[in-house]
């Protein structure tokens, strides 16, 4: 029987990233997937990044992950969202060519000699003494391993709904995984049901583009990977159109035929990605919604209409789509559908993404209740890192909320669970001003190097960048400029204020390197990325200083470990409700306990007091 | 913090009509069940016995499940006949039945820890129990009823709404969110700021209601201050004699004036003296008088005032029995004019007490002042066209300041607000 250090089940975005990371770390890795040719496929919208999500991709890249470079290679339209807002909340986003993306992922994985890709359906886990011992495939073959990462996406008991027609399936054209879902149930895991939806896919040749407003990409594209210099694929524009009163009338008249509104779906869908039925019902006073027409690639005519996902019957889909400007003669290539699937309540996981109840089994991606390629890939990375480390008897790595969006997401999932498909937003990160897309490398690349993921080319480039930034900072700290000169450039400040260093002057919102050079010609000429980084750090410096107390408080909470065998009922002074919640969540640290729903400051005091007491007992 | 099921006499010790013993803890029903045949599901009459079965009393027994009790734990109350002997016997039986005597404040502490009361409510409860005057009782009741918590919840909701509006322009840039959210943000912030400012102004008055107003009686030696005080207080609190400078120390008399707690300060006669001890008395008198909430100047004829007059101070002619005067005049000896002085005094104090809100402590005032300042920063930043991520951070800090009063904020609250308000969904 073959033996692997780590086996990845699934070849979507979580699975691909997990396989890449585990192999980069030097482990012997197997990936089990239903079909080799669907590895890295984009099942939903053909885009990577966006607000919050772009941050995740940058972080994955900074750690030496795969997604950033694949998105750059496949990008056919790059836009930096929130360009006019603060740099902390800018999010790189790219329209992707589906084929190029998939090919990049597949060839990257194929290049790894220690990764073996097996076609087949994983149906069962071998458990010995309560630990994972191997994986069983549908054909009866077995793989010996003590670390399995499950990334089954929407395939666990997936059901596809179009109108009142429902059939099992993990994605259109693919079958669902029922056997594995049943196996998971036997571990007594808290399973829930979620749903998500996609819009109908349109034939681009039947769209009247002349009627539509076109949106080109940015002139200067913001790429994802710190290693990328320029775009490689041809760049295109997206179309913009709008639903209208007639569209809404058609939808309203057929609401009861929708799978969602006809009562066929029990799963909870995301509030931030509502179907067009949802939009029409919940925002009845609006008679128009924006629709982006996004080409799915350079070599296909398929167009993804972003903003009108639906589970209405075929004839209704066709009718409402054709009521939209520019789409009067459109042909639908594939109907929109809603998909319902099982997820595991992520509170059953440790921060390493290992199941508390089943050592050796890790979960990543939509199976944990998240949505989005970026969220999935980030979890794949975390699970793979920890699975490999565990196989080497090394401590697990915890990503902190104060260091990364990855940490924010993992902590949110494990401490709070999900009530709807979880996606990243910048507002989820309390230290958002610190966790920027532009400094992801400075936050994480050293960690990636320590973990053995970051290769020499990335590491050398990174250390050069850090040295350049340090040198430039030293120069700018030694330059003095007067308040009067600064005000002369149009920046708002008190002209009678004291002289300040050039670095300090850059903390002003409306004062940048161009202005600085106007009043101080000796200002060094810096590469754009270096200058941008220094300006961004300076802009937020005062705010970040204010957050330092919170950051160190969080660090202290994270360092205060709560033993996994803690009997919360025995602590005393905690309400029954909280005792139950704590027992269910089994927080690993005070930081996690703090985030449990319903936690009170008084209860935290009680727990902290208890921990001190047992520590004192241990010490004596 | 020790666990276990606790019990204590909840009413005052001593002979009374009824004595209530309260039992709280996970095993409250178990402990109570050992001294009676069965714990009633809601209420019922039960015979209370010790563990040997000897009858101790017949009591009305009330039971509360954890989600309905004051402490957030199962609670059983025994309404006994108010005899110290019965109470002693029942407490001893409960001890043997597996309970333990509660420590001071332990019931309230459990209520706080179990989230049944917030910190402000606990403060209100402590004040309620300590309340001696009617105004103190009313004020404590307002806080205990969650008045401050309700207010803070309202402010919090407004600030979260403001933050959500700003966040929506950040996280849902391509969505159908309102184009310019700033007018509403500004309006929300200003409204909260105005309400908080009113509460801050009332804190001083609220503290006076709780701790009592200080009224200093100021005047030259032997002008009759002590006599007046004694008449007001209705008892001989200060030494009264006809030798000038008798009252060397500051004498305090606490009294209830129309429901307000008032501490009257009788100060040493204010005059030039060479007597060392008396000099200390004079200095102390001036000091205390200056800091008092109100000064009642008691002067003979057209004497100059020994201290500057502050707003609301009363000037009273002393020894009204020795002549006729316009304005306030009082005779410490006969009591003539006293009613008039008392009426003016209480009028003034009640006016001041009227401005008290539900924020009654310095802790509240500091938290609110912090939030007010933070909101000013945000409003300035909006005028300057500051970046939305910086605005959002400033608003979050204002929310944190409000939460210092009762609870804490969470990003989930922000997202809930965003989702419930806007059409979002690209």
mmCIF file of C-alpha atoms in Angstrom, chain B residues 121 124-125 127-129 131 134-148 358 360:
data_model
loop_
_atom_site.group_PDB
_atom_site.id
_atom_site.type_symbol
_atom_site.label_atom_id
_atom_site.label_comp_id
_atom_site.label_asym_id
_atom_site.label_seq_id
_atom_site.Cartn_x
_atom_site.Cartn_y
_atom_site.Cartn_z
ATOM 1 C CA UNK B 121 -26.745 48.240 36.984
ATOM 2 C CA UNK B 124 -27.169 51.315 40.667
ATOM 3 C CA UNK B 125 -28.141 48.334 42.815
ATOM 4 C CA UNK B 127 -26.751 52.659 45.553
ATOM 5 C CA UNK B 128 -30.349 51.477 45.760
ATOM 6 C CA UNK B 129 -29.607 49.385 48.820
ATOM 7 C CA UNK B 131 -30.321 54.853 49.487
ATOM 8 C CA UNK B 134 -36.198 59.605 48.363
ATOM 9 C CA UNK B 135 -34.124 61.332 45.674
ATOM 10 C CA UNK B 136 -31.327 58.838 46.180
ATOM 11 C CA UNK B 137 -33.788 55.997 45.871
ATOM 12 C CA UNK B 138 -35.294 57.379 42.677
ATOM 13 C CA UNK B 139 -31.904 57.914 41.135
ATOM 14 C CA UNK B 140 -30.572 54.491 42.065
ATOM 15 C CA UNK B 141 -33.776 52.961 40.751
ATOM 16 C CA UNK B 142 -33.291 54.706 37.405
ATOM 17 C CA UNK B 143 -29.778 53.323 37.052
ATOM 18 C CA UNK B 144 -30.723 49.885 38.335
ATOM 19 C CA UNK B 145 -33.606 49.718 35.898
ATOM 20 C CA UNK B 146 -30.963 49.999 33.207
ATOM 21 C CA UNK B 147 -31.530 53.663 32.411
ATOM 22 C CA UNK B 148 -27.889 54.259 31.657
ATOM 23 C CA UNK B 358 -28.867 58.475 34.635
ATOM 24 C CA UNK B 360 -24.133 59.165 38.123
#
